[in-house]
Amino acid sequence: MAFLTEDKLVIVGAGGAIGSTMVQTALTMQLTPNVCLYDVYAPGMEGVMEEMFHCGYDGVNLTATTDVAEAFKDAKYIISSGGAPRKAGMTREDLLAGNCKIAEDLGKNIKQYCPDVKHVVVIFNPADLTGLVTLLYSGLKPSQVTTLAALDSTRLRSELTKKFGVKSSEITGCRTYGGHGEAMAVFGSKVMVAGKALSDLIGTPEFTQEDWEKLRHDVVQGGAKIIELRGRSSWQSPAYCSVEMIRSVMGGEKFQWPAGTYVSNDKYNHIMMAMDTTLDENGCTYKMPEGTPEEMAALDASYEHLCKMRDELVTLQIVPEISKWGEINPNLK
Ligand SMILES: NC(=O)c1ccc[n+]([C@@H]2O[C@H](COP(=O)([O-])OP(=O)(O)OC[C@H]3O[C@@H](n4cnc5c(N)ncnc54)[C@H](O)[C@@H]3O)[C@@H](O)[C@H]2O)c1
């Protein structure tokens, strides 16, 4: 059986909904035989191990532990969904303090047990902030830590697919940038629907301005809709897209959606948010998104929203003030 790499992949939160689905997806995609499950809740993880054995995968070397030192030893890739999920009526931001404390530990554990890790994907919410805190305390380079921000873009394409009744492959250029929260910036100006520019379709009787506003609202509320329908936070799509991200940095197929990445330039700084990214064996690189003045203003607003949450982390003493970040991680000066 041909695996993409032999490198060790650690799934953090492996006993949970997203984590267990990631284990299965990574094995099904044949990314690496060496998959290690790590969770603080042993029975859940044991159940996942049993299920994976019952799948009957050939040639895999699955391990599971609640000991972080053992889990992270020799890890080359980590994906973490190890944190609390939101429940009905909660926003992602409601998880800020608890999950960012977990992110601080995650970063410190990476620094202590696997400083040679190649790439880390952070999923647990609010992912822009948990990813930022993980990067800060891990000592890794900005190109080595990304967050799952793709679902807002896949949801944009999915809503347009439903609306226009065309194949999803006929809809291109769907992008949301900025935070993976309710203040995300939905970019429609580069979207093509079966060869026609979406911007030319908006305002026609077939697709009125109100229809477009409702569709954008549905994109932003896509995660909440899953909680409403299934009684819990989404798990299949975050698992799939995160494993696709790690496949891409392992040198596999190119990841086609935006990732959350560390941004520090003239306009936005000391923040993690979705940008126009490329993921490959060198990690993550980004370009500034291009859009209409309204879209860029929405991105500015999303950035401001993230800055407020970042500043709250300073008040909560989870991170020090920005001027001191370089002392913890010299890559973030
Ligand atoms: N970024 C995204 O697009 C996106 C989408 C959906 C869900 N999420 C987030 O992903 C996270 C996980 O969701 P889920 O549905 O799998 O939740 P879950 O409760 O099913 O699983 C979480 C698992 O993490 C474990 N865990 C908790 N703290 C841990 C720690 N410190 N170290 C290791 N493991 C720990 C728990 O024991 C549990 O098994 C949530 O924060 C959720 O909000 C993100």
mmCIF file of N, CA and C in Angstrom, residues 99-214:
data_model
loop_
_atom_site.group_PDB
_atom_site.id
_atom_site.type_symbol
_atom_site.label_atom_id
_atom_site.label_comp_id
_atom_site.label_asym_id
_atom_site.label_seq_id
_atom_site.Cartn_x
_atom_site.Cartn_y
_atom_site.Cartn_z
ATOM 1 N N ASN A 99 -10.842 27.663 25.606
ATOM 2 C CA ASN A 99 -10.090 26.999 24.540
ATOM 3 C C ASN A 99 -8.738 27.661 24.290
ATOM 4 N N CYS A 100 -8.613 28.962 24.562
ATOM 5 C CA CYS A 100 -7.292 29.597 24.367
ATOM 6 C C CYS A 100 -6.308 29.147 25.449
ATOM 7 N N LYS A 101 -6.814 28.816 26.617
ATOM 8 C CA LYS A 101 -5.933 28.249 27.650
ATOM 9 C C LYS A 101 -5.426 26.882 27.170
ATOM 10 N N ILE A 102 -6.303 26.108 26.573
ATOM 11 C CA ILE A 102 -5.891 24.801 26.011
ATOM 12 C C ILE A 102 -4.849 25.020 24.909
ATOM 13 N N ALA A 103 -5.050 26.079 24.122
ATOM 14 C CA ALA A 103 -4.098 26.386 23.026
ATOM 15 C C ALA A 103 -2.726 26.758 23.584
ATOM 16 N N GLU A 104 -2.734 27.461 24.716
ATOM 17 C CA GLU A 104 -1.448 27.813 25.342
ATOM 18 C C GLU A 104 -0.688 26.520 25.697
ATOM 19 N N ASP A 105 -1.395 25.567 26.300
ATOM 20 C CA ASP A 105 -0.755 24.287 26.650
ATOM 21 C C ASP A 105 -0.300 23.547 25.392
ATOM 22 N N LEU A 106 -1.131 23.588 24.365
ATOM 23 C CA LEU A 106 -0.762 22.901 23.113
ATOM 24 C C LEU A 106 0.546 23.474 22.576
ATOM 25 N N GLY A 107 0.629 24.792 22.516
ATOM 26 C CA GLY A 107 1.846 25.436 22.012
ATOM 27 C C GLY A 107 3.059 25.068 22.857
ATOM 28 N N LYS A 108 2.901 25.128 24.179
ATOM 29 C CA LYS A 108 4.030 24.812 25.071
ATOM 30 C C LYS A 108 4.446 23.349 24.927
ATOM 31 N N ASN A 109 3.481 22.456 24.762
ATOM 32 C CA ASN A 109 3.808 21.032 24.582
ATOM 33 C C ASN A 109 4.548 20.798 23.268
ATOM 34 N N ILE A 110 4.170 21.517 22.244
ATOM 35 C CA ILE A 110 4.874 21.385 20.953
ATOM 36 C C ILE A 110 6.330 21.812 21.142
ATOM 37 N N LYS A 111 6.494 22.959 21.805
ATOM 38 C CA LYS A 111 7.852 23.488 22.014
ATOM 39 C C LYS A 111 8.703 22.486 22.808
ATOM 40 N N GLN A 112 8.079 21.877 23.813
ATOM 41 C CA GLN A 112 8.831 20.959 24.672
ATOM 42 C C GLN A 112 9.068 19.590 24.035
ATOM 43 N N TYR A 113 8.046 19.036 23.382
ATOM 44 C CA TYR A 113 8.158 17.634 22.974
ATOM 45 C C TYR A 113 8.408 17.408 21.480
ATOM 46 N N CYS A 114 8.063 18.375 20.632
ATOM 47 C CA CYS A 114 8.296 18.138 19.189
ATOM 48 C C CYS A 114 8.614 19.460 18.483
ATOM 49 N N PRO A 115 9.697 20.124 18.898
ATOM 50 C CA PRO A 115 10.028 21.403 18.255
ATOM 51 C C PRO A 115 10.347 21.246 16.764
ATOM 52 N N ASP A 116 10.606 19.988 16.315
ATOM 53 C CA ASP A 116 10.900 19.763 14.891
ATOM 54 C C ASP A 116 9.666 19.411 14.077
ATOM 55 N N VAL A 117 8.502 19.596 14.656
ATOM 56 C CA VAL A 117 7.271 19.318 13.899
ATOM 57 C C VAL A 117 7.268 20.198 12.643
ATOM 58 N N LYS A 118 6.725 19.641 11.546
ATOM 59 C CA LYS A 118 6.744 20.413 10.295
ATOM 60 C C LYS A 118 5.536 21.343 10.185
ATOM 61 N N HIS A 119 4.368 20.832 10.560
ATOM 62 C CA HIS A 119 3.175 21.688 10.405
ATOM 63 C C HIS A 119 2.092 21.295 11.413
ATOM 64 N N VAL A 120 1.367 22.320 11.864
ATOM 65 C CA VAL A 120 0.277 22.126 12.828
ATOM 66 C C VAL A 120 -0.979 22.813 12.279
ATOM 67 N N VAL A 121 -2.082 22.073 12.240
ATOM 68 C CA VAL A 121 -3.372 22.676 11.843
ATOM 69 C C VAL A 121 -4.251 22.731 13.089
ATOM 70 N N VAL A 122 -4.761 23.912 13.388
ATOM 71 C CA VAL A 122 -5.597 24.106 14.581
ATOM 72 C C VAL A 122 -7.054 24.292 14.149
ATOM 73 N N ILE A 123 -7.914 23.513 14.769
ATOM 74 C CA ILE A 123 -9.341 23.544 14.399
ATOM 75 C C ILE A 123 -10.208 24.138 15.501
ATOM 76 N N PHE A 124 -9.868 23.854 16.775
ATOM 77 C CA PHE A 124 -10.825 24.162 17.848
ATOM 78 C C PHE A 124 -11.054 25.680 17.961
ATOM 79 N N ASN A 125 -12.291 26.032 18.246
ATOM 80 C CA ASN A 125 -12.749 27.425 18.146
ATOM 81 C C ASN A 125 -12.533 28.257 19.396
ATOM 82 N N PRO A 126 -12.474 29.593 19.274
ATOM 83 C CA PRO A 126 -12.453 30.350 18.021
ATOM 84 C C PRO A 126 -11.086 30.174 17.351
ATOM 85 N N ALA A 127 -11.066 29.479 16.204
ATOM 86 C CA ALA A 127 -9.826 28.952 15.631
ATOM 87 C C ALA A 127 -8.790 30.043 15.340
ATOM 88 N N ASP A 128 -9.242 31.231 14.951
ATOM 89 C CA ASP A 128 -8.262 32.301 14.657
ATOM 90 C C ASP A 128 -7.442 32.637 15.906
ATOM 91 N N LEU A 129 -8.093 32.577 17.056
ATOM 92 C CA LEU A 129 -7.404 32.938 18.299
ATOM 93 C C LEU A 129 -6.659 31.746 18.890
ATOM 94 N N THR A 130 -7.265 30.559 18.848
ATOM 95 C CA THR A 130 -6.554 29.390 19.384
ATOM 96 C C THR A 130 -5.314 29.119 18.528
ATOM 97 N N GLY A 131 -5.422 29.350 17.227
ATOM 98 C CA GLY A 131 -4.268 29.163 16.329
ATOM 99 C C GLY A 131 -3.170 30.173 16.647
ATOM 100 N N LEU A 132 -3.576 31.404 16.889
ATOM 101 C CA LEU A 132 -2.604 32.460 17.211
ATOM 102 C C LEU A 132 -1.859 32.139 18.510
ATOM 103 N N VAL A 133 -2.609 31.708 19.513
ATOM 104 C CA VAL A 133 -2.002 31.387 20.816
ATOM 105 C C VAL A 133 -1.075 30.167 20.673
ATOM 106 N N THR A 134 -1.505 29.171 19.914
ATOM 107 C CA THR A 134 -0.659 27.992 19.684
ATOM 108 C C THR A 134 0.642 28.409 19.017
ATOM 109 N N LEU A 135 0.541 29.235 17.981
ATOM 110 C CA LEU A 135 1.752 29.689 17.273
ATOM 111 C C LEU A 135 2.681 30.421 18.237
ATOM 112 N N LEU A 136 2.123 31.328 19.022
ATOM 113 C CA LEU A 136 2.950 32.122 19.933
ATOM 114 C C LEU A 136 3.765 31.226 20.864
ATOM 115 N N TYR A 137 3.084 30.279 21.515
ATOM 116 C CA TYR A 137 3.770 29.480 22.537
ATOM 117 C C TYR A 137 4.574 28.310 21.970
ATOM 118 N N SER A 138 4.317 27.937 20.710
ATOM 119 C CA SER A 138 5.053 26.801 20.128
ATOM 120 C C SER A 138 6.462 27.190 19.719
ATOM 121 N N GLY A 139 6.682 28.476 19.450
ATOM 122 C CA GLY A 139 7.983 28.910 18.939
ATOM 123 C C GLY A 139 8.166 28.608 17.450
ATOM 124 N N LEU A 140 7.116 28.096 16.808
ATOM 125 C CA LEU A 140 7.229 27.759 15.378
ATOM 126 C C LEU A 140 7.175 29.021 14.524
ATOM 127 N N LYS A 141 7.482 28.827 13.223
ATOM 128 C CA LYS A 141 7.401 29.954 12.292
ATOM 129 C C LYS A 141 5.951 30.139 11.851
ATOM 130 N N PRO A 142 5.578 31.345 11.456
ATOM 131 C CA PRO A 142 4.199 31.570 11.009
ATOM 132 C C PRO A 142 3.762 30.627 9.882
ATOM 133 N N SER A 143 4.687 30.219 9.030
ATOM 134 C CA SER A 143 4.316 29.328 7.911
ATOM 135 C C SER A 143 3.960 27.916 8.391
ATOM 136 N N GLN A 144 4.253 27.615 9.661
ATOM 137 C CA GLN A 144 4.075 26.239 10.145
ATOM 138 C C GLN A 144 2.773 25.989 10.903
ATOM 139 N N VAL A 145 2.032 27.061 11.186
ATOM 140 C CA VAL A 145 0.778 26.873 11.934
ATOM 141 C C VAL A 145 -0.360 27.516 11.138
ATOM 142 N N THR A 146 -1.355 26.728 10.809
ATOM 143 C CA THR A 146 -2.517 27.281 10.102
ATOM 144 C C THR A 146 -3.792 26.871 10.836
ATOM 145 N N THR A 147 -4.876 27.557 10.497
ATOM 146 C CA THR A 147 -6.151 27.194 11.109
ATOM 147 C C THR A 147 -7.163 26.832 10.025
ATOM 148 N N LEU A 148 -8.119 26.028 10.446
ATOM 149 C CA LEU A 148 -9.187 25.645 9.524
ATOM 150 C C LEU A 148 -10.148 26.816 9.363
ATOM 151 N N ALA A 149 -10.150 27.397 8.177
ATOM 152 C CA ALA A 149 -11.048 28.531 7.896
ATOM 153 C C ALA A 149 -11.844 28.266 6.625
ATOM 154 N N ALA A 150 -11.663 27.055 6.074
ATOM 155 C CA ALA A 150 -12.186 26.769 4.728
ATOM 156 C C ALA A 150 -13.697 26.643 4.661
ATOM 157 N N LEU A 151 -14.313 26.273 5.797
ATOM 158 C CA LEU A 151 -15.721 25.892 5.695
ATOM 159 C C LEU A 151 -16.623 27.034 5.276
ATOM 160 N N ASP A 152 -16.204 28.260 5.563
ATOM 161 C CA ASP A 152 -17.034 29.391 5.150
ATOM 162 C C ASP A 152 -17.037 29.496 3.625
ATOM 163 N N SER A 153 -15.897 29.194 3.008
ATOM 164 C CA SER A 153 -15.811 29.238 1.541
ATOM 165 C C SER A 153 -16.544 28.056 0.911
ATOM 166 N N THR A 154 -16.403 26.872 1.526
ATOM 167 C CA THR A 154 -17.128 25.717 0.950
ATOM 168 C C THR A 154 -18.635 25.931 1.114
ATOM 169 N N ARG A 155 -19.011 26.613 2.206
ATOM 170 C CA ARG A 155 -20.450 26.875 2.414
ATOM 171 C C ARG A 155 -20.963 27.888 1.395
ATOM 172 N N LEU A 156 -20.126 28.847 1.011
ATOM 173 C CA LEU A 156 -20.529 29.816 -0.011
ATOM 174 C C LEU A 156 -20.791 29.072 -1.326
ATOM 175 N N ARG A 157 -19.871 28.173 -1.675
ATOM 176 C CA ARG A 157 -20.066 27.434 -2.927
ATOM 177 C C ARG A 157 -21.294 26.532 -2.838
ATOM 178 N N SER A 158 -21.469 25.932 -1.676
ATOM 179 C CA SER A 158 -22.609 25.030 -1.528
ATOM 180 C C SER A 158 -23.948 25.783 -1.636
ATOM 181 N N GLU A 159 -24.034 26.972 -1.030
ATOM 182 C CA GLU A 159 -25.276 27.752 -1.115
ATOM 183 C C GLU A 159 -25.541 28.180 -2.565
ATOM 184 N N LEU A 160 -24.479 28.576 -3.286
ATOM 185 C CA LEU A 160 -24.653 29.003 -4.682
ATOM 186 C C LEU A 160 -25.052 27.813 -5.563
ATOM 187 N N THR A 161 -24.496 26.642 -5.240
ATOM 188 C CA THR A 161 -24.841 25.431 -5.990
ATOM 189 C C THR A 161 -26.333 25.138 -5.855
ATOM 190 N N LYS A 162 -26.816 25.259 -4.591
ATOM 191 C CA LYS A 162 -28.244 25.003 -4.354
ATOM 192 C C LYS A 162 -29.098 26.024 -5.097
ATOM 193 N N LYS A 163 -28.676 27.283 -5.026
ATOM 194 C CA LYS A 163 -29.468 28.372 -5.614
ATOM 195 C C LYS A 163 -29.561 28.241 -7.139
ATOM 196 N N PHE A 164 -28.414 27.982 -7.792
ATOM 197 C CA PHE A 164 -28.406 28.008 -9.264
ATOM 198 C C PHE A 164 -28.571 26.631 -9.898
ATOM 199 N N GLY A 165 -28.566 25.594 -9.087
ATOM 200 C CA GLY A 165 -28.806 24.250 -9.610
ATOM 201 C C GLY A 165 -27.764 23.796 -10.615
ATOM 202 N N VAL A 166 -26.526 24.229 -10.434
ATOM 203 C CA VAL A 166 -25.445 23.769 -11.328
ATOM 204 C C VAL A 166 -24.489 22.887 -10.518
ATOM 205 N N LYS A 167 -23.575 22.231 -11.229
ATOM 206 C CA LYS A 167 -22.606 21.397 -10.513
ATOM 207 C C LYS A 167 -21.659 22.285 -9.724
ATOM 208 N N SER A 168 -21.177 21.788 -8.581
ATOM 209 C CA SER A 168 -20.290 22.629 -7.765
ATOM 210 C C SER A 168 -19.013 22.992 -8.526
ATOM 211 N N SER A 169 -18.568 22.100 -9.427
ATOM 212 C CA SER A 169 -17.343 22.402 -10.180
ATOM 213 C C SER A 169 -17.539 23.568 -11.151
ATOM 214 N N GLU A 170 -18.795 23.918 -11.428
ATOM 215 C CA GLU A 170 -19.062 25.050 -12.333
ATOM 216 C C GLU A 170 -19.063 26.384 -11.580
ATOM 217 N N ILE A 171 -18.911 26.314 -10.262
ATOM 218 C CA ILE A 171 -18.858 27.545 -9.461
ATOM 219 C C ILE A 171 -17.436 27.715 -8.945
ATOM 220 N N THR A 172 -16.810 28.791 -9.333
ATOM 221 C CA THR A 172 -15.402 28.988 -8.967
ATOM 222 C C THR A 172 -15.226 30.320 -8.235
ATOM 223 N N GLY A 173 -14.102 30.430 -7.549
ATOM 224 C CA GLY A 173 -13.726 31.711 -6.929
ATOM 225 C C GLY A 173 -14.449 32.034 -5.628
ATOM 226 N N CYS A 174 -15.046 31.027 -4.964
ATOM 227 C CA CYS A 174 -15.770 31.294 -3.702
ATOM 228 C C CYS A 174 -14.766 31.491 -2.574
ATOM 229 N N ARG A 175 -14.802 32.627 -1.968
ATOM 230 C CA ARG A 175 -13.817 32.937 -0.931
ATOM 231 C C ARG A 175 -14.435 33.737 0.210
ATOM 232 N N THR A 176 -14.143 33.324 1.442
ATOM 233 C CA THR A 176 -14.411 34.199 2.587
ATOM 234 C C THR A 176 -13.069 34.401 3.286
ATOM 235 N N TYR A 177 -12.831 35.609 3.708
ATOM 236 C CA TYR A 177 -11.554 35.951 4.332
ATOM 237 C C TYR A 177 -11.790 36.563 5.711
ATOM 238 N N GLY A 178 -10.682 36.772 6.426
ATOM 239 C CA GLY A 178 -10.787 37.356 7.765
ATOM 240 C C GLY A 178 -11.065 36.272 8.788
ATOM 241 N N GLY A 179 -11.897 36.590 9.769
ATOM 242 C CA GLY A 179 -12.139 35.664 10.872
ATOM 243 C C GLY A 179 -13.118 34.565 10.507
ATOM 244 N N HIS A 180 -12.937 33.409 11.166
ATOM 245 C CA HIS A 180 -13.893 32.300 11.025
ATOM 246 C C HIS A 180 -14.929 32.457 12.128
ATOM 247 N N GLY A 181 -15.695 33.534 12.017
ATOM 248 C CA GLY A 181 -16.701 33.815 13.027
ATOM 249 C C GLY A 181 -17.783 34.601 12.325
ATOM 250 N N GLU A 182 -18.695 35.184 13.118
ATOM 251 C CA GLU A 182 -19.829 35.826 12.457
ATOM 252 C C GLU A 182 -19.417 37.108 11.751
ATOM 253 N N ALA A 183 -18.202 37.614 12.051
ATOM 254 C CA ALA A 183 -17.736 38.825 11.364
ATOM 255 C C ALA A 183 -16.859 38.490 10.161
ATOM 256 N N MET A 184 -17.037 37.314 9.596
ATOM 257 C CA MET A 184 -16.217 36.945 8.416
ATOM 258 C C MET A 184 -16.573 37.841 7.221
ATOM 259 N N ALA A 185 -15.632 37.966 6.288
ATOM 260 C CA ALA A 185 -15.884 38.791 5.106
ATOM 261 C C ALA A 185 -16.122 37.874 3.905
ATOM 262 N N VAL A 186 -17.339 37.919 3.379
ATOM 263 C CA VAL A 186 -17.703 37.065 2.242
ATOM 264 C C VAL A 186 -17.358 37.817 0.954
ATOM 265 N N PHE A 187 -16.475 37.236 0.144
ATOM 266 C CA PHE A 187 -16.047 37.874 -1.106
ATOM 267 C C PHE A 187 -16.777 37.194 -2.280
ATOM 268 N N GLY A 188 -17.602 37.979 -2.973
ATOM 269 C CA GLY A 188 -18.339 37.403 -4.108
ATOM 270 C C GLY A 188 -17.838 37.903 -5.452
ATOM 271 N N SER A 189 -16.942 38.901 -5.433
ATOM 272 C CA SER A 189 -16.639 39.604 -6.692
ATOM 273 C C SER A 189 -15.843 38.775 -7.702
ATOM 274 N N LYS A 190 -15.228 37.682 -7.241
ATOM 275 C CA LYS A 190 -14.453 36.851 -8.182
ATOM 276 C C LYS A 190 -15.187 35.540 -8.509
ATOM 277 N N VAL A 191 -16.430 35.452 -8.023
ATOM 278 C CA VAL A 191 -17.159 34.189 -8.208
ATOM 279 C C VAL A 191 -17.746 34.105 -9.621
ATOM 280 N N MET A 192 -17.571 32.955 -10.234
ATOM 281 C CA MET A 192 -18.174 32.682 -11.539
ATOM 282 C C MET A 192 -19.176 31.540 -11.366
ATOM 283 N N VAL A 193 -20.356 31.704 -11.947
ATOM 284 C CA VAL A 193 -21.384 30.663 -11.885
ATOM 285 C C VAL A 193 -21.643 30.195 -13.315
ATOM 286 N N ALA A 194 -21.225 29.008 -13.620
ATOM 287 C CA ALA A 194 -21.371 28.440 -14.976
ATOM 288 C C ALA A 194 -20.970 29.453 -16.048
ATOM 289 N N GLY A 195 -19.816 30.046 -15.867
ATOM 290 C CA GLY A 195 -19.268 30.956 -16.881
ATOM 291 C C GLY A 195 -19.737 32.404 -16.764
ATOM 292 N N LYS A 196 -20.692 32.677 -15.872
ATOM 293 C CA LYS A 196 -21.167 34.064 -15.706
ATOM 294 C C LYS A 196 -20.660 34.632 -14.384
ATOM 295 N N ALA A 197 -20.308 35.936 -14.405
ATOM 296 C CA ALA A 197 -19.841 36.563 -13.164
ATOM 297 C C ALA A 197 -21.013 36.719 -12.201
ATOM 298 N N LEU A 198 -20.805 36.301 -10.956
ATOM 299 C CA LEU A 198 -21.867 36.438 -9.952
ATOM 300 C C LEU A 198 -22.294 37.897 -9.829
ATOM 301 N N SER A 199 -21.315 38.815 -9.939
ATOM 302 C CA SER A 199 -21.645 40.243 -9.787
ATOM 303 C C SER A 199 -22.629 40.704 -10.861
ATOM 304 N N ASP A 200 -22.631 40.040 -12.034
ATOM 305 C CA ASP A 200 -23.619 40.399 -13.063
ATOM 306 C C ASP A 200 -24.984 39.761 -12.780
ATOM 307 N N LEU A 201 -24.973 38.707 -12.014
ATOM 308 C CA LEU A 201 -26.245 38.029 -11.710
ATOM 309 C C LEU A 201 -26.981 38.696 -10.547
ATOM 310 N N ILE A 202 -26.189 39.300 -9.628
ATOM 311 C CA ILE A 202 -26.809 39.940 -8.456
ATOM 312 C C ILE A 202 -27.604 41.161 -8.947
ATOM 313 N N GLY A 203 -28.867 41.250 -8.508
ATOM 314 C CA GLY A 203 -29.707 42.388 -8.924
ATOM 315 C C GLY A 203 -30.597 42.056 -10.118
ATOM 316 N N THR A 204 -30.478 40.826 -10.638
ATOM 317 C CA THR A 204 -31.403 40.411 -11.709
ATOM 318 C C THR A 204 -32.636 39.780 -11.055
ATOM 319 N N PRO A 205 -33.740 39.633 -11.815
ATOM 320 C CA PRO A 205 -34.940 39.018 -11.194
ATOM 321 C C PRO A 205 -34.651 37.609 -10.674
ATOM 322 N N GLU A 206 -33.732 36.904 -11.343
ATOM 323 C CA GLU A 206 -33.400 35.533 -10.913
ATOM 324 C C GLU A 206 -32.667 35.516 -9.572
ATOM 325 N N PHE A 207 -31.922 36.612 -9.294
ATOM 326 C CA PHE A 207 -31.096 36.652 -8.076
ATOM 327 C C PHE A 207 -30.997 38.107 -7.610
ATOM 328 N N THR A 208 -31.987 38.496 -6.824
ATOM 329 C CA THR A 208 -32.079 39.905 -6.393
ATOM 330 C C THR A 208 -31.010 40.218 -5.339
ATOM 331 N N GLN A 209 -30.841 41.503 -5.089
ATOM 332 C CA GLN A 209 -29.914 41.928 -4.033
ATOM 333 C C GLN A 209 -30.307 41.296 -2.687
ATOM 334 N N GLU A 210 -31.621 41.201 -2.452
ATOM 335 C CA GLU A 210 -32.098 40.606 -1.183
ATOM 336 C C GLU A 210 -31.716 39.111 -1.126
ATOM 337 N N ASP A 211 -31.841 38.440 -2.292
ATOM 338 C CA ASP A 211 -31.464 37.011 -2.329
ATOM 339 C C ASP A 211 -29.989 36.850 -1.953
ATOM 340 N N TRP A 212 -29.154 37.740 -2.492
ATOM 341 C CA TRP A 212 -27.710 37.671 -2.224
ATOM 342 C C TRP A 212 -27.435 37.929 -0.750
ATOM 343 N N GLU A 213 -28.160 38.911 -0.177
ATOM 344 C CA GLU A 213 -27.944 39.180 1.255
ATOM 345 C C GLU A 213 -28.369 37.975 2.109
ATOM 346 N N LYS A 214 -29.483 37.372 1.726
ATOM 347 C CA LYS A 214 -29.945 36.195 2.491
ATOM 348 C C LYS A 214 -28.929 35.045 2.344
#
